[in-house]
Amino acid sequence: MDSGGPRALYGKAAGPYGTRPDLGQWRVALAGREQIKLAAAQPEPRPVLDPSKFEGPRNRGNIRLRG
């Protein structure tokens, strides 16, 4: 099975359904290539909250839904 390498498969991947390369063709084309290891992204630090905003009674008010 001569897939022509990954570049040829990329061209076939843009084709109509039923003509696209399957997993086996990709596996053969990419066999023996180096891998790039990606590090997991670090989450953003949580913002510092002012605890005084959460103390005491809450005055939420009313929301008018009609006219």
N, CA, C and O atoms as a MOPAC input file, in Angstrom:
PM7 MOZYME 1SCF
protein

 N      0.85800 1    -1.18200 1     0.00000 1
 C      0.00000 1     0.00000 1     0.00000 1
 C      0.89300 1     1.22900 1     0.00000 1
 O      1.57800 1     1.49300 1     0.98800 1
 N      0.89700 1     1.96600 1    -1.06300 1
 C      1.72400 1     3.16100 1    -1.17100 1
 C      0.83800 1     4.37800 1    -0.98600 1
 O      0.08500 1     4.75400 1    -1.88400 1
 N      0.93500 1     4.99100 1     0.19000 1
 C      0.08100 1     6.14400 1     0.47300 1
 C      0.69300 1     7.44400 1    -0.01200 1
 O      0.00900 1     8.46700 1    -0.03900 1
 N      1.98600 1     7.43200 1    -0.40100 1
 C      2.61200 1     8.64900 1    -0.88400 1
 C      3.04300 1     9.58900 1     0.22000 1
 O      3.45300 1    10.71400 1    -0.06600 1
 N      2.96600 1     9.17400 1     1.45900 1
 C      3.39400 1    10.00800 1     2.57400 1
 C      2.29200 1    10.90500 1     3.08700 1
 O      1.20000 1    10.96500 1     2.52200 1
 N      2.59600 1    11.60300 1     4.16900 1
 C      1.58700 1    12.44900 1     4.80900 1
 C      1.07400 1    13.57700 1     3.92200 1
 O     -0.10600 1    13.92100 1     3.98500 1
 N      1.94100 1    14.15700 1     3.09700 1
 C      1.47300 1    15.28100 1     2.26000 1
 C      0.40000 1    14.83800 1     1.28300 1
 O     -0.57400 1    15.55700 1     1.05700 1
 N      0.57200 1    13.66400 1     0.70500 1
 C     -0.44300 1    13.15700 1    -0.21100 1
 C     -1.74300 1    12.86300 1     0.53200 1
 O     -2.83200 1    13.07900 1     0.00100 1
 N     -1.62200 1    12.36900 1     1.76500 1
 C     -2.82700 1    12.07900 1     2.54200 1
 C     -3.57800 1    13.35100 1     2.92300 1
 O     -4.80800 1    13.35000 1     2.97900 1
 N     -2.85100 1    14.43400 1     3.18400 1
 C     -3.52500 1    15.69700 1     3.48400 1
 C     -4.37500 1    16.13800 1     2.29500 1
 O     -5.48400 1    16.64100 1     2.47500 1
 N     -3.86400 1    15.95200 1     1.10100 1
 C     -4.63900 1    16.28500 1    -0.08800 1
 C     -5.87600 1    15.41100 1    -0.21300 1
 O     -6.95000 1    15.90200 1    -0.56300 1
 N     -5.73700 1    14.11500 1     0.07100 1
 C     -6.87500 1    13.19800 1     0.00800 1
 C     -7.87600 1    13.49400 1     1.12600 1
 O     -9.07600 1    13.28300 1     0.95200 1
 N     -7.39300 1    13.98000 1     2.26700 1
 C     -8.28000 1    14.25800 1     3.40400 1
 C     -9.28400 1    15.35100 1     3.09000 1
 O    -10.34200 1    15.42000 1     3.71600 1
 N     -8.96900 1    16.20400 1     2.13000 1
 C     -9.88200 1    17.27600 1     1.74200 1
 C    -10.93100 1    16.79300 1     0.75200 1
 O    -11.82300 1    17.55200 1     0.37300 1
 N    -10.83300 1    15.54800 1     0.33500 1
 C    -11.75700 1    15.00700 1    -0.65800 1
 C    -13.11500 1    14.68500 1    -0.07000 1
 O    -13.34500 1    14.85800 1     1.12700 1
 N    -14.01900 1    14.21200 1    -0.92700 1
 C    -15.36400 1    13.88900 1    -0.47200 1
 C    -15.37800 1    12.66700 1     0.43300 1
 O    -14.44000 1    11.87100 1     0.44700 1
 N    -16.45200 1    12.53700 1     1.18100 1
 C    -16.62400 1    11.40900 1     2.09300 1
 C    -16.50200 1    10.10400 1     1.32300 1
 O    -17.04600 1     9.96600 1     0.22700 1
 N    -15.79400 1     9.16200 1     1.89400 1
 C    -15.59800 1     7.87300 1     1.25600 1
 C    -14.26500 1     7.76400 1     0.54200 1
 O    -13.80000 1     6.66000 1     0.25800 1
 N    -13.64600 1     8.90400 1     0.24800 1
 C    -12.34200 1     8.89200 1    -0.41200 1
 C    -11.23400 1     9.32700 1     0.53400 1
 O    -10.05900 1     9.30700 1     0.16800 1
 N    -11.59800 1     9.71800 1     1.74100 1
 C    -10.61100 1    10.20600 1     2.70600 1
 C     -9.80400 1     9.04900 1     3.28200 1
 O    -10.31600 1     7.93400 1     3.39300 1
 N     -8.54400 1     9.30000 1     3.65100 1
 C     -7.70200 1     8.24300 1     4.22700 1
 C     -8.28400 1     7.73600 1     5.54100 1
 O     -8.88600 1     8.48900 1     6.30500 1
 N     -8.09100 1     6.45300 1     5.78300 1
 C     -8.54400 1     5.88800 1     7.04600 1
 C     -7.38000 1     5.85700 1     8.03500 1
 O     -6.25700 1     6.23100 1     7.69700 1
 N     -7.65600 1     5.41400 1     9.24000 1
 C     -6.66000 1     5.41500 1    10.30500 1
 C     -5.42900 1     4.60100 1     9.92900 1
 O     -4.30600 1     5.00500 1    10.23100 1
 N     -5.62300 1     3.45800 1     9.27400 1
 C     -4.49500 1     2.61500 1     8.88300 1
 C     -3.55700 1     3.32000 1     7.91800 1
 O     -2.33900 1     3.18300 1     8.03200 1
 N     -4.10200 1     4.06900 1     6.97600 1
 C     -3.26300 1     4.80300 1     6.02600 1
 C     -2.46000 1     5.89200 1     6.73900 1
 O     -1.28300 1     6.09400 1     6.43800 1
 N     -3.08500 1     6.58500 1     7.67000 1
 C     -2.36000 1     7.60800 1     8.43200 1
 C     -1.25700 1     6.95900 1     9.26500 1
 O     -0.14700 1     7.48600 1     9.34900 1
 N     -1.55500 1     5.84100 1     9.86700 1
 C     -0.58400 1     5.15700 1    10.71700 1
 C      0.64800 1     4.75600 1     9.90700 1
 O      1.77500 1     4.93700 1    10.36700 1
 N      0.44300 1     4.21500 1     8.71200 1
 C      1.56500 1     3.80800 1     7.86000 1
 C      2.35800 1     5.02800 1     7.41700 1
 O      3.58800 1     4.99800 1     7.42500 1
 N      1.67600 1     6.10200 1     7.03000 1
 C      2.35400 1     7.29600 1     6.53000 1
 C      3.17100 1     7.98700 1     7.62000 1
 O      4.21500 1     8.57600 1     7.33900 1
 N      2.69800 1     7.91200 1     8.85400 1
 C      3.36700 1     8.62700 1     9.94900 1
 C      4.30900 1     7.73900 1    10.75400 1
 O      4.95600 1     8.21600 1    11.68600 1
 N      4.39400 1     6.46200 1    10.41200 1
 C      5.25500 1     5.53300 1    11.15800 1
 C      6.71200 1     5.96400 1    11.06300 1
 O      7.17800 1     6.37400 1    10.00000 1
 N      7.42000 1     5.87100 1    12.16900 1
 C      8.84000 1     6.18400 1    12.19500 1
 C      9.16600 1     7.66000 1    12.31400 1
 O     10.34100 1     8.02400 1    12.34600 1
 N      8.17300 1     8.50800 1    12.37900 1
 C      8.43200 1     9.94800 1    12.50900 1
 C      8.62800 1    10.30600 1    13.97200 1
 O      8.15400 1     9.60500 1    14.86600 1
 N      9.32300 1    11.39300 1    14.19800 1
 C      9.53500 1    11.85000 1    15.57000 1
 C      8.23900 1    12.41800 1    16.13200 1
 O      7.35900 1    12.84900 1    15.38800 1
 N      8.14100 1    12.41100 1    17.42600 1
 C      6.97300 1    12.96200 1    18.09700 1
 C      7.36600 1    14.23200 1    18.83000 1
 O      8.47900 1    14.35300 1    19.34100 1
 N      6.45200 1    15.15800 1    18.87300 1
 C      6.64500 1    16.39100 1    19.62800 1
 C      5.82400 1    16.28000 1    20.90000 1
 O      4.60000 1    16.15900 1    20.85000 1
 N      6.50100 1    16.32100 1    22.04200 1
 C      5.79000 1    16.24000 1    23.31300 1
 C      5.31700 1    17.63300 1    23.70900 1
 O      6.08500 1    18.59400 1    23.71100 1
 N      4.06400 1    17.71200 1    24.03600 1
 C      3.47400 1    18.97400 1    24.44100 1
 C      3.21800 1    18.96800 1    25.94000 1
 O      2.69500 1    17.99700 1    26.48700 1
 N      3.58400 1    20.03900 1    26.58400 1
 C      3.33800 1    20.16500 1    28.02600 1
 C      1.91600 1    20.67100 1    28.23100 1
 O      1.40700 1    21.46300 1    27.43800 1
 N      1.29000 1    20.21400 1    29.28800 1
 C     -0.05600 1    20.67500 1    29.60700 1
 C     -0.00100 1    22.14600 1    30.00900 1
 O      0.93400 1    22.58900 1    30.67600 1
 N     -0.99600 1    22.87500 1    29.60100 1
 C     -1.06400 1    24.29800 1    29.93300 1
 C     -1.34100 1    24.47800 1    31.42200 1
 O     -2.03800 1    23.67100 1    32.03800 1
 N     -0.80000 1    25.52300 1    31.97800 1
 C     -1.03000 1    25.84500 1    33.38400 1
 C     -2.28500 1    26.70400 1    33.49200 1
 O     -2.44400 1    27.65500 1    32.72700 1
 N     -3.17500 1    26.39100 1    34.42100 1
 C     -4.37900 1    27.21200 1    34.57300 1
 C     -4.02900 1    28.60800 1    35.07900 1
 O     -3.03300 1    28.80800 1    35.77400 1
 N     -4.86000 1    29.54500 1    34.71800 1
 C     -4.66600 1    30.91700 1    35.18600 1
 C     -4.85900 1    30.96000 1    36.70000 1
 O     -5.69100 1    30.22600 1    37.23500 1
 N     -4.10400 1    31.80600 1    37.39600 1
 C     -4.29500 1    31.91200 1    38.85200 1
 C     -5.66800 1    32.51100 1    39.16500 1
 O     -6.18000 1    33.36000 1    38.43500 1
 N     -6.23300 1    32.05100 1    40.25300 1
 C     -7.54500 1    32.56100 1    40.65000 1
 C     -7.41600 1    34.00000 1    41.14500 1
 O     -6.44000 1    34.34200 1    41.81300 1
 N     -8.39400 1    34.83900 1    40.82000 1
 C     -8.32900 1    36.22100 1    41.29600 1
 C     -8.55700 1    36.29200 1    42.80300 1
 O     -9.23900 1    35.44400 1    43.38000 1
 N     -7.99000 1    37.29100 1    43.41800 1
 C     -8.16800 1    37.49500 1    44.85200 1
 C     -9.53600 1    38.14800 1    45.06200 1
 O     -9.83000 1    39.18800 1    44.47400 1
 N    -10.36600 1    37.53100 1    45.90200 1
 C    -11.70300 1    38.05000 1    46.17100 1
 C    -11.72500 1    38.81600 1    47.47800 1
 O    -11.02900 1    38.46800 1    48.43200 1
 N    -12.52700 1    39.85700 1    47.50800 1
 C    -12.71100 1    40.64400 1    48.72300 1
 C    -13.78000 1    39.95500 1    49.57400 1
 O    -14.95900 1    39.99100 1    49.22200 1
 N    -13.38700 1    39.32700 1    50.69500 1
 C    -14.37200 1    38.58000 1    51.49200 1
 C    -15.45600 1    39.46500 1    52.09400 1
 O    -16.51600 1    38.95900 1    52.46200 1
 N    -15.22400 1    40.77200 1    52.20500 1
 C    -16.24400 1    41.64700 1    52.79900 1
 C    -17.49200 1    41.72200 1    51.91700 1
 O    -18.56900 1    42.05800 1    52.40900 1
 N    -17.36800 1    41.42200 1    50.64600 1
 C    -18.53000 1    41.45500 1    49.74800 1
 C    -19.48000 1    40.29300 1    50.00700 1
 O    -20.63100 1    40.32700 1    49.57100 1
 N    -19.01500 1    39.27000 1    50.70800 1
 C    -19.82800 1    38.09800 1    50.95700 1
 C    -20.32300 1    38.02100 1    52.38900 1
 O    -20.94900 1    37.03100 1    52.76700 1
 N    -20.06000 1    39.03600 1    53.19300 1
 C    -20.48600 1    39.06700 1    54.58200 1
 C    -21.70800 1    39.96100 1    54.72100 1
 O    -21.89300 1    40.89500 1    53.94000 1
 N    -22.54200 1    39.67500 1    55.71600 1
 C    -23.70300 1    40.50800 1    55.98600 1
 C    -24.89000 1    40.15900 1    55.10600 1
 O    -24.81500 1    39.24800 1    54.28200 1
 N    -25.99500 1    40.89400 1    55.28500 1
 C    -27.20400 1    40.60500 1    54.51100 1
 C    -27.01900 1    40.95900 1    53.03100 1
 O    -26.26700 1    41.86300 1    52.66600 1
 N    -27.72500 1    40.22000 1    52.22000 1
 C    -27.65200 1    40.47400 1    50.78300 1
 C    -28.87700 1    41.27100 1    50.35500 1
 O    -30.00700 1    40.88800 1    50.66000 1
 N    -28.66900 1    42.33300 1    49.67800 1
 C    -29.76000 1    43.13900 1    49.15700 1
 C    -29.79700 1    42.92200 1    47.64700 1
 O    -29.11000 1    43.60000 1    46.88400 1
 N    -30.60500 1    41.97400 1    47.25000 1
 C    -30.64300 1    41.62700 1    45.83300 1
 C    -31.66200 1    42.44600 1    45.05500 1
 O    -31.52500 1    42.60900 1    43.84300 1
 N    -32.65900 1    42.95100 1    45.72000 1
 C    -33.68200 1    43.73900 1    45.02300 1
 C    -34.61700 1    42.86200 1    44.21600 1
 O    -34.60900 1    41.63700 1    44.33600 1
 N    -35.42400 1    43.51500 1    43.38900 1
 C    -36.41600 1    42.83000 1    42.56900 1
 C    -36.11600 1    43.07000 1    41.09500 1
 O    -35.52900 1    44.08200 1    40.71400 1
 N    -36.53100 1    42.12100 1    40.29000 1
 C    -36.41700 1    42.26500 1    38.84100 1
 C    -37.81900 1    42.27800 1    38.26900 1
 O    -38.58000 1    41.33300 1    38.47800 1
 N    -38.17400 1    43.33000 1    37.55400 1
 C    -39.50600 1    43.40700 1    36.95700 1
 C    -39.50300 1    42.62300 1    35.65800 1
 O    -38.70700 1    42.89400 1    34.76000 1
 N    -40.39700 1    41.65100 1    35.56500 1
 C    -40.45800 1    40.82900 1    34.37300 1
 C    -41.53400 1    41.30500 1    33.38900 1
 O    -41.47400 1    40.98400 1    32.20200 1
 N    -42.50800 1    42.06400 1    33.87900 1
 C    -43.58000 1    42.55400 1    32.99600 1
 C    -43.63800 1    44.07200 1    33.06600 1
 O    -43.58100 1    44.67300 1    34.13900 1
 N    -43.75100 1    44.66300 1    31.89700 1
 C    -43.98300 1    46.08500 1    31.67000 1
 C    -43.49300 1    46.98100 1    32.65700 1
 O    -43.65600 1    48.19400 1    32.52500 1

